[in-house]
Every structure is written in structure tokens, then in C-alpha cells.
Amino acid sequence: MISLEHVSKTYRMPEGQLEGVRDVSLHIPKGTIHGIIGVSGAGKSTLLRMVNLLERPDQGKVFVGEQEMTALSARQLRESRRSISMIFQQYNLVLNRTVSRNISMAMELAGVPKPERLARIEECLRFVGLEDKAQQYPSRLSGGQKQRVAIARALANGPKVLLCDEPTSALDPQTTADILEVLHHINRSYGVTILIVTHDMSVVKKICSRVSVMEQGQIVRTVAADELEAIGNA
């Protein structure tokens, strides 16, 4: 479903070049939940953002399904990104839009008719358990509720792939468990392929089938989640 073939990314910094990702290859089968774990600065988020080309690799190829993302024109890339949604650590909600209008945004951009948008908003809010928050503004919500809204927004266009960049690191343990259960439910109910970046070993143990460990821009090992004990604090 997701294949990265020898991708690399280098940044030009005042002090010289910084290798964010170095010659990484990774295959994630359709319908699985795959974790990427590592310390801050290991290259996890850069690798994640290469999947939808928010970060374009300097070399290598990216495939999602049968499409080579790195070969698409700008118009084709915009179309392809509609099947790839993303959620973030800091939610990225629009503060002057209600919950309902935050979820509506991607559908508005895609030209979805209003009656269909309203039905989909209701469905997504019901899925994440926030039916009563449709007309609230983000400032009135808890951190866990904000992340649920972000997940509902990510589901609105019916994605095939969900990219999660540290989605629980700002949350308390119980709220983290609740959000992970929502993500697991998405995977089970819709067959969405999920790629989740985290620094927290317990997160990948909870929901991932496999996990890749990154160090200094490289994947140093990929193992089944039930083998995590063997890699200790790597």
C-alpha cells in the first residue's frame, strides 16, 4: 500500500547540510497499522511527510497504492492527496470555525455538495463520539476532544491512508488510550492503512502490527509489535 524506495532528504542549514532521512526503504501492507518510533530529531516526521509529499525526497521514490507519488504533476498530486489524510500533535484546527465547519473544510475544497457534506459531518462526529459538539468552537474543547475533531476531519473524505504525527503526545494517559482506540476502530471499520509516528513505545505496543525504529535519519530495524520487548529502549 505504501512503499518508500531509497528515499533521502537533506536540508541546507547555516552550519552546513543536515541529513534528515538517509536512504530509507519501507513497505507497509494495505490495511495495517505501522509505527515509526525514535527520539526527537531521528527523522520520523520527515519520513511521514514524504508519504504525501509534504516533504519531497531529494532522491528515491514514493508509492501509495499503484501510484508513484514522486512522478505526479502538481494537479495529479492534489487529486491523489484526497485519499491521504493527516492528523497532528497540535490538532491544527481553525479556531474561528465551529467543529462542524472544521470537518467540512476538506469536503468544501473537494466540491462535495452541501447536503452530502452535512450527512458526512454527522457520520464522522458520531464515529468519534462528539455528536453534541458540532456547533462548539475549538477553544471550548479539551485536548482529547480537539484530537477527536481532527480525526473526524481526517475521515471526512473517506481516506485510504491516515498519517498520524505524534497524535497523542500532548494528551494524558487515559485520553491517549481513548484516541488510540478510535484509531484502531478506524482501521477495523474502514480498512484504512495507518502510519503513526511517536516517541512512545506504549503507543506502538497498543495498536501497531509492526514498528520501524529510526536513528539519525535511518531505519535501523523493523519488527512485529510483539517483538518490541526484544529491542528494549532502542
PDB file of C-alpha atoms in Angstrom:
ATOM      1  CA  MET A   1       0.000   0.000   0.000  1.00  0.00           C
ATOM      2  CA  ILE A   2       2.775   2.435   0.998  1.00  0.00           C
ATOM      3  CA  SER A   3       6.273   1.902  -0.373  1.00  0.00           C
ATOM      4  CA  LEU A   4       9.289   4.118   0.099  1.00  0.00           C
ATOM      5  CA  GLU A   5      12.248   3.180  -2.085  1.00  0.00           C
ATOM      6  CA  HIS A   6      15.667   4.548  -1.118  1.00  0.00           C
ATOM      7  CA  VAL A   7      14.332   7.974  -0.113  1.00  0.00           C
ATOM      8  CA  SER A   8      16.654  10.654   1.241  1.00  0.00           C
ATOM      9  CA  LYS A   9      16.191  14.258   2.328  1.00  0.00           C
ATOM     10  CA  THR A  10      18.930  16.782   3.085  1.00  0.00           C
ATOM     11  CA  TYR A  11      18.413  20.282   4.483  1.00  0.00           C
ATOM     12  CA  ARG A  12      20.763  23.191   3.961  1.00  0.00           C
ATOM     13  CA  MET A  13      21.457  24.807   7.330  1.00  0.00           C
ATOM     14  CA  PRO A  14      23.655  27.824   8.235  1.00  0.00           C
ATOM     15  CA  GLU A  15      26.146  25.415   9.795  1.00  0.00           C
ATOM     16  CA  GLY A  16      26.105  23.069   6.794  1.00  0.00           C
ATOM     17  CA  GLN A  17      23.983  20.228   5.431  1.00  0.00           C
ATOM     18  CA  LEU A  18      21.707  18.194   7.690  1.00  0.00           C
ATOM     19  CA  GLU A  19      20.644  14.716   6.561  1.00  0.00           C
ATOM     20  CA  GLY A  20      17.043  14.382   7.701  1.00  0.00           C
ATOM     21  CA  VAL A  21      16.435  10.988   6.077  1.00  0.00           C
ATOM     22  CA  ARG A  22      19.143   8.740   4.648  1.00  0.00           C
ATOM     23  CA  ASP A  23      18.424   6.041   2.059  1.00  0.00           C
ATOM     24  CA  VAL A  24      15.279   4.628   3.674  1.00  0.00           C
ATOM     25  CA  SER A  25      13.200   1.837   2.144  1.00  0.00           C
ATOM     26  CA  LEU A  26       9.968   0.701   3.776  1.00  0.00           C
ATOM     27  CA  HIS A  27       6.864  -1.244   2.718  1.00  0.00           C
ATOM     28  CA  ILE A  28       3.584  -1.031   4.624  1.00  0.00           C
ATOM     29  CA  PRO A  29       0.865  -3.507   3.558  1.00  0.00           C
ATOM     30  CA  LYS A  30      -2.701  -2.360   2.932  1.00  0.00           C
ATOM     31  CA  GLY A  31      -4.972  -2.281   5.971  1.00  0.00           C
ATOM     32  CA  THR A  32      -2.227  -2.423   8.603  1.00  0.00           C
ATOM     33  CA  ILE A  33      -1.179  -0.046  11.379  1.00  0.00           C
ATOM     34  CA  HIS A  34       2.565   0.651  11.228  1.00  0.00           C
ATOM     35  CA  GLY A  35       4.521   2.630  13.800  1.00  0.00           C
ATOM     36  CA  ILE A  36       7.693   4.666  13.421  1.00  0.00           C
ATOM     37  CA  ILE A  37       9.480   5.260  16.705  1.00  0.00           C
ATOM     38  CA  GLY A  38      12.626   7.113  17.662  1.00  0.00           C
ATOM     39  CA  VAL A  39      13.996  10.040  19.647  1.00  0.00           C
ATOM     40  CA  SER A  40      13.416  13.657  18.670  1.00  0.00           C
ATOM     41  CA  GLY A  41      15.392  14.519  15.534  1.00  0.00           C
ATOM     42  CA  ALA A  42      15.607  10.933  14.298  1.00  0.00           C
ATOM     43  CA  GLY A  43      13.764  11.818  11.066  1.00  0.00           C
ATOM     44  CA  LYS A  44      10.371  10.287  11.894  1.00  0.00           C
ATOM     45  CA  SER A  45       8.155  13.224  10.942  1.00  0.00           C
ATOM     46  CA  THR A  46      10.159  13.966   7.808  1.00  0.00           C
ATOM     47  CA  LEU A  47       9.706  10.378   6.658  1.00  0.00           C
ATOM     48  CA  LEU A  48       5.973  10.507   7.423  1.00  0.00           C
ATOM     49  CA  ARG A  49       5.527  13.715   5.432  1.00  0.00           C
ATOM     50  CA  MET A  50       7.248  12.137   2.445  1.00  0.00           C
ATOM     51  CA  VAL A  51       4.281   9.790   2.008  1.00  0.00           C
ATOM     52  CA  ASN A  52       2.029  12.639   0.832  1.00  0.00           C
ATOM     53  CA  LEU A  53       4.970  14.683  -0.432  1.00  0.00           C
ATOM     54  CA  LEU A  54       4.622  17.498   2.064  1.00  0.00           C
ATOM     55  CA  GLU A  55       8.353  16.767   2.157  1.00  0.00           C
ATOM     56  CA  ARG A  56       9.638  15.850  -1.306  1.00  0.00           C
ATOM     57  CA  PRO A  57      12.616  13.489  -1.180  1.00  0.00           C
ATOM     58  CA  ASP A  58      15.842  14.604  -2.844  1.00  0.00           C
ATOM     59  CA  GLN A  59      16.156  11.083  -4.193  1.00  0.00           C
ATOM     60  CA  GLY A  60      14.154   7.880  -4.189  1.00  0.00           C
ATOM     61  CA  LYS A  61      10.540   7.019  -4.995  1.00  0.00           C
ATOM     62  CA  VAL A  62       7.281   7.059  -3.025  1.00  0.00           C
ATOM     63  CA  PHE A  63       4.325   4.841  -3.913  1.00  0.00           C
ATOM     64  CA  VAL A  64       0.830   4.891  -2.415  1.00  0.00           C
ATOM     65  CA  GLY A  65      -1.207   2.078  -3.872  1.00  0.00           C
ATOM     66  CA  GLU A  66      -0.288   1.822  -7.536  1.00  0.00           C
ATOM     67  CA  GLN A  67       0.630   5.495  -7.866  1.00  0.00           C
ATOM     68  CA  GLU A  68       4.178   6.753  -7.839  1.00  0.00           C
ATOM     69  CA  MET A  69       3.652   9.960  -5.895  1.00  0.00           C
ATOM     70  CA  THR A  70       7.057  11.337  -6.812  1.00  0.00           C
ATOM     71  CA  ALA A  71       6.174  11.180 -10.536  1.00  0.00           C
ATOM     72  CA  LEU A  72       2.847  13.050 -10.367  1.00  0.00           C
ATOM     73  CA  SER A  73       2.206  16.526 -11.714  1.00  0.00           C
ATOM     74  CA  ALA A  74       1.040  19.195  -9.272  1.00  0.00           C
ATOM     75  CA  ARG A  75      -2.595  18.679 -10.335  1.00  0.00           C
ATOM     76  CA  GLN A  76      -2.349  14.893 -10.084  1.00  0.00           C
ATOM     77  CA  LEU A  77      -0.726  15.198  -6.663  1.00  0.00           C
ATOM     78  CA  ARG A  78      -3.590  17.348  -5.377  1.00  0.00           C
ATOM     79  CA  GLU A  79      -6.055  14.718  -6.573  1.00  0.00           C
ATOM     80  CA  SER A  80      -4.078  11.863  -5.036  1.00  0.00           C
ATOM     81  CA  ARG A  81      -3.780  13.604  -1.663  1.00  0.00           C
ATOM     82  CA  ARG A  82      -7.559  13.429  -1.264  1.00  0.00           C
ATOM     83  CA  SER A  83      -7.149   9.757  -0.350  1.00  0.00           C
ATOM     84  CA  ILE A  84      -4.433  10.536   2.232  1.00  0.00           C
ATOM     85  CA  SER A  85      -5.394  12.316   5.452  1.00  0.00           C
ATOM     86  CA  MET A  86      -3.172  13.539   8.250  1.00  0.00           C
ATOM     87  CA  ILE A  87      -3.551  14.327  11.951  1.00  0.00           C
ATOM     88  CA  PHE A  88      -1.061  16.260  14.050  1.00  0.00           C
ATOM     89  CA  GLN A  89       0.140  16.649  17.623  1.00  0.00           C
ATOM     90  CA  GLN A  90      -1.283  20.182  17.901  1.00  0.00           C
ATOM     91  CA  TYR A  91      -4.598  19.374  16.154  1.00  0.00           C
ATOM     92  CA  ASN A  92      -4.328  22.204  13.539  1.00  0.00           C
ATOM     93  CA  LEU A  93      -7.968  23.186  13.910  1.00  0.00           C
ATOM     94  CA  VAL A  94      -9.217  26.542  12.605  1.00  0.00           C
ATOM     95  CA  LEU A  95     -10.149  28.442  15.749  1.00  0.00           C
ATOM     96  CA  ASN A  96     -12.792  30.699  14.206  1.00  0.00           C
ATOM     97  CA  ARG A  97     -14.686  27.773  12.669  1.00  0.00           C
ATOM     98  CA  THR A  98     -17.087  25.561  14.574  1.00  0.00           C
ATOM     99  CA  VAL A  99     -16.403  21.844  14.918  1.00  0.00           C
ATOM    100  CA  SER A 100     -18.834  21.181  12.065  1.00  0.00           C
ATOM    101  CA  ARG A 101     -17.168  23.722   9.769  1.00  0.00           C
ATOM    102  CA  ASN A 102     -13.684  22.393  10.605  1.00  0.00           C
ATOM    103  CA  ILE A 103     -14.769  18.942   9.451  1.00  0.00           C
ATOM    104  CA  SER A 104     -16.413  20.437   6.368  1.00  0.00           C
ATOM    105  CA  MET A 105     -13.248  22.149   5.086  1.00  0.00           C
ATOM    106  CA  ALA A 106     -11.722  19.324   3.052  1.00  0.00           C
ATOM    107  CA  MET A 107     -15.091  18.467   1.541  1.00  0.00           C
ATOM    108  CA  GLU A 108     -15.666  22.089   0.575  1.00  0.00           C
ATOM    109  CA  LEU A 109     -12.323  22.158  -1.224  1.00  0.00           C
ATOM    110  CA  ALA A 110     -13.246  18.912  -2.991  1.00  0.00           C
ATOM    111  CA  GLY A 111     -16.541  20.388  -4.183  1.00  0.00           C
ATOM    112  CA  VAL A 112     -18.783  17.991  -2.235  1.00  0.00           C
ATOM    113  CA  PRO A 113     -22.439  19.192  -2.341  1.00  0.00           C
ATOM    114  CA  LYS A 114     -23.741  20.687   0.912  1.00  0.00           C
ATOM    115  CA  PRO A 115     -26.365  18.001   1.707  1.00  0.00           C
ATOM    116  CA  GLU A 116     -23.692  15.313   1.332  1.00  0.00           C
ATOM    117  CA  ARG A 117     -21.275  17.330   3.472  1.00  0.00           C
ATOM    118  CA  LEU A 118     -23.815  17.689   6.278  1.00  0.00           C
ATOM    119  CA  ALA A 119     -24.572  13.967   6.287  1.00  0.00           C
ATOM    120  CA  ARG A 120     -20.876  13.116   6.312  1.00  0.00           C
ATOM    121  CA  ILE A 121     -20.160  15.564   9.154  1.00  0.00           C
ATOM    122  CA  GLU A 122     -22.865  13.917  11.247  1.00  0.00           C
ATOM    123  CA  GLU A 123     -21.481  10.458  10.454  1.00  0.00           C
ATOM    124  CA  CYS A 124     -17.894  11.419  11.347  1.00  0.00           C
ATOM    125  CA  LEU A 125     -18.898  13.128  14.596  1.00  0.00           C
ATOM    126  CA  ARG A 126     -20.929  10.092  15.589  1.00  0.00           C
ATOM    127  CA  PHE A 127     -17.932   7.862  14.849  1.00  0.00           C
ATOM    128  CA  VAL A 128     -15.676   9.824  17.232  1.00  0.00           C
ATOM    129  CA  GLY A 129     -18.400  10.331  19.853  1.00  0.00           C
ATOM    130  CA  LEU A 130     -18.826  14.108  19.533  1.00  0.00           C
ATOM    131  CA  GLU A 131     -22.334  14.434  18.088  1.00  0.00           C
ATOM    132  CA  ASP A 132     -23.195  17.110  20.676  1.00  0.00           C
ATOM    133  CA  LYS A 133     -20.178  19.321  19.843  1.00  0.00           C
ATOM    134  CA  ALA A 134     -20.999  20.220  16.221  1.00  0.00           C
ATOM    135  CA  GLN A 135     -21.623  23.923  16.916  1.00  0.00           C
ATOM    136  CA  GLN A 136     -18.885  24.374  19.520  1.00  0.00           C
ATOM    137  CA  TYR A 137     -15.650  26.248  18.784  1.00  0.00           C
ATOM    138  CA  PRO A 138     -12.280  24.526  19.388  1.00  0.00           C
ATOM    139  CA  SER A 139     -11.447  26.824  22.310  1.00  0.00           C
ATOM    140  CA  ARG A 140     -14.303  25.243  24.274  1.00  0.00           C
ATOM    141  CA  LEU A 141     -12.984  21.701  23.865  1.00  0.00           C
ATOM    142  CA  SER A 142     -10.500  19.608  25.845  1.00  0.00           C
ATOM    143  CA  GLY A 143      -7.321  18.344  24.221  1.00  0.00           C
ATOM    144  CA  GLY A 144      -8.809  14.906  23.671  1.00  0.00           C
ATOM    145  CA  GLN A 145     -11.946  16.382  22.121  1.00  0.00           C
ATOM    146  CA  LYS A 146      -9.852  18.564  19.801  1.00  0.00           C
ATOM    147  CA  GLN A 147      -7.954  15.498  18.616  1.00  0.00           C
ATOM    148  CA  ARG A 148     -11.243  13.665  18.021  1.00  0.00           C
ATOM    149  CA  VAL A 149     -12.391  16.596  15.877  1.00  0.00           C
ATOM    150  CA  ALA A 150      -9.103  16.409  13.962  1.00  0.00           C
ATOM    151  CA  ILE A 151      -9.695  12.687  13.408  1.00  0.00           C
ATOM    152  CA  ALA A 152     -13.275  13.330  12.262  1.00  0.00           C
ATOM    153  CA  ARG A 153     -11.961  15.945   9.827  1.00  0.00           C
ATOM    154  CA  ALA A 154      -9.378  13.463   8.542  1.00  0.00           C
ATOM    155  CA  LEU A 155     -12.125  10.896   7.919  1.00  0.00           C
ATOM    156  CA  ALA A 156     -14.426  13.269   6.051  1.00  0.00           C
ATOM    157  CA  ASN A 157     -13.151  12.474   2.545  1.00  0.00           C
ATOM    158  CA  GLY A 158     -13.016   8.718   3.141  1.00  0.00           C
ATOM    159  CA  PRO A 159      -9.207   8.325   3.038  1.00  0.00           C
ATOM    160  CA  LYS A 160      -7.386   5.123   2.233  1.00  0.00           C
ATOM    161  CA  VAL A 161      -4.326   6.216   4.237  1.00  0.00           C
ATOM    162  CA  LEU A 162      -4.126   8.065   7.557  1.00  0.00           C
ATOM    163  CA  LEU A 163      -0.822   9.648   8.596  1.00  0.00           C
ATOM    164  CA  CYS A 164      -0.501  10.426  12.311  1.00  0.00           C
ATOM    165  CA  ASP A 165       2.292  12.718  13.519  1.00  0.00           C
ATOM    166  CA  GLU A 166       2.653  12.323  17.315  1.00  0.00           C
ATOM    167  CA  PRO A 167      -1.153  12.384  17.722  1.00  0.00           C
ATOM    168  CA  THR A 168      -1.158  11.586  21.450  1.00  0.00           C
ATOM    169  CA  SER A 169       1.982  13.236  22.825  1.00  0.00           C
ATOM    170  CA  ALA A 170       0.064  16.253  24.205  1.00  0.00           C
ATOM    171  CA  LEU A 171      -2.553  14.076  25.925  1.00  0.00           C
ATOM    172  CA  ASP A 172      -2.833  12.404  29.325  1.00  0.00           C
ATOM    173  CA  PRO A 173      -2.645   8.574  29.533  1.00  0.00           C
ATOM    174  CA  GLN A 174      -6.403   7.930  29.653  1.00  0.00           C
ATOM    175  CA  THR A 175      -7.127  10.301  26.760  1.00  0.00           C
ATOM    176  CA  THR A 176      -4.251   8.732  24.844  1.00  0.00           C
ATOM    177  CA  ALA A 177      -5.836   5.315  25.309  1.00  0.00           C
ATOM    178  CA  ASP A 178      -9.180   6.674  24.081  1.00  0.00           C
ATOM    179  CA  ILE A 179      -7.631   8.220  20.951  1.00  0.00           C
ATOM    180  CA  LEU A 180      -5.714   5.037  20.159  1.00  0.00           C
ATOM    181  CA  GLU A 181      -8.956   3.076  20.421  1.00  0.00           C
ATOM    182  CA  VAL A 182     -10.566   5.477  17.926  1.00  0.00           C
ATOM    183  CA  LEU A 183      -7.665   4.945  15.509  1.00  0.00           C
ATOM    184  CA  HIS A 184      -7.908   1.178  15.962  1.00  0.00           C
ATOM    185  CA  HIS A 185     -11.650   1.389  15.298  1.00  0.00           C
ATOM    186  CA  ILE A 186     -10.989   3.328  12.067  1.00  0.00           C
ATOM    187  CA  ASN A 187      -8.606   0.620  10.928  1.00  0.00           C
ATOM    188  CA  ARG A 188     -11.026  -2.195  11.761  1.00  0.00           C
ATOM    189  CA  SER A 189     -14.159  -0.492  10.413  1.00  0.00           C
ATOM    190  CA  TYR A 190     -12.866   1.098   7.218  1.00  0.00           C
ATOM    191  CA  GLY A 191      -9.665  -0.821   6.463  1.00  0.00           C
ATOM    192  CA  VAL A 192      -7.682   2.418   6.478  1.00  0.00           C
ATOM    193  CA  THR A 193      -3.898   1.942   6.377  1.00  0.00           C
ATOM    194  CA  ILE A 194      -2.419   3.918   9.283  1.00  0.00           C
ATOM    195  CA  LEU A 195       1.151   5.141   9.684  1.00  0.00           C
ATOM    196  CA  ILE A 196       1.811   6.599  13.129  1.00  0.00           C
ATOM    197  CA  VAL A 197       4.916   8.451  14.313  1.00  0.00           C
ATOM    198  CA  THR A 198       5.626   8.502  18.034  1.00  0.00           C
ATOM    199  CA  HIS A 199       8.413   8.541  20.613  1.00  0.00           C
ATOM    200  CA  ASP A 200       6.250   6.481  22.998  1.00  0.00           C
ATOM    201  CA  MET A 201       6.834   2.722  22.967  1.00  0.00           C
ATOM    202  CA  SER A 202       3.484   2.056  24.660  1.00  0.00           C
ATOM    203  CA  VAL A 203       1.610   3.635  21.739  1.00  0.00           C
ATOM    204  CA  VAL A 204       3.011   1.240  19.152  1.00  0.00           C
ATOM    205  CA  LYS A 205       2.589  -1.710  21.510  1.00  0.00           C
ATOM    206  CA  LYS A 206      -1.079  -0.787  21.876  1.00  0.00           C
ATOM    207  CA  ILE A 207      -2.218  -0.640  18.236  1.00  0.00           C
ATOM    208  CA  CYS A 208       0.581  -1.320  15.737  1.00  0.00           C
ATOM    209  CA  SER A 209       1.140  -4.606  13.918  1.00  0.00           C
ATOM    210  CA  ARG A 210       4.724  -3.642  13.014  1.00  0.00           C
ATOM    211  CA  VAL A 211       7.111  -0.891  14.036  1.00  0.00           C
ATOM    212  CA  SER A 212      10.212   0.661  12.495  1.00  0.00           C
ATOM    213  CA  VAL A 213      12.912   2.175  14.696  1.00  0.00           C
ATOM    214  CA  MET A 214      14.666   5.295  13.362  1.00  0.00           C
ATOM    215  CA  GLU A 215      18.050   6.635  14.379  1.00  0.00           C
ATOM    216  CA  GLN A 216      19.874   9.553  12.736  1.00  0.00           C
ATOM    217  CA  GLY A 217      17.687   9.531   9.649  1.00  0.00           C
ATOM    218  CA  GLN A 218      17.800   5.786   9.033  1.00  0.00           C
ATOM    219  CA  ILE A 219      15.554   2.847   9.830  1.00  0.00           C
ATOM    220  CA  VAL A 220      17.750   0.553  11.877  1.00  0.00           C
ATOM    221  CA  ARG A 221      15.205  -2.247  12.312  1.00  0.00           C
ATOM    222  CA  THR A 222      11.597  -3.171  11.588  1.00  0.00           C
ATOM    223  CA  VAL A 223       9.911  -5.766  13.798  1.00  0.00           C
ATOM    224  CA  ALA A 224       6.488  -7.109  14.710  1.00  0.00           C
ATOM    225  CA  ALA A 225       4.932  -5.169  17.579  1.00  0.00           C
ATOM    226  CA  ASP A 226       5.035  -8.246  19.794  1.00  0.00           C
ATOM    227  CA  GLU A 227       8.834  -8.269  19.390  1.00  0.00           C
ATOM    228  CA  LEU A 228       9.235  -4.798  20.875  1.00  0.00           C
ATOM    229  CA  GLU A 229      10.477  -6.114  24.203  1.00  0.00           C
ATOM    230  CA  ALA A 230      13.489  -7.504  22.363  1.00  0.00           C
ATOM    231  CA  ILE A 231      14.606  -4.087  21.166  1.00  0.00           C
ATOM    232  CA  GLY A 232      14.449  -2.513  24.607  1.00  0.00           C
ATOM    233  CA  ASN A 233      14.877   1.226  24.569  1.00  0.00           C
ATOM    234  CA  ALA A 234      16.245   1.418  21.021  1.00  0.00           C
TER     235      ALA A 234
END
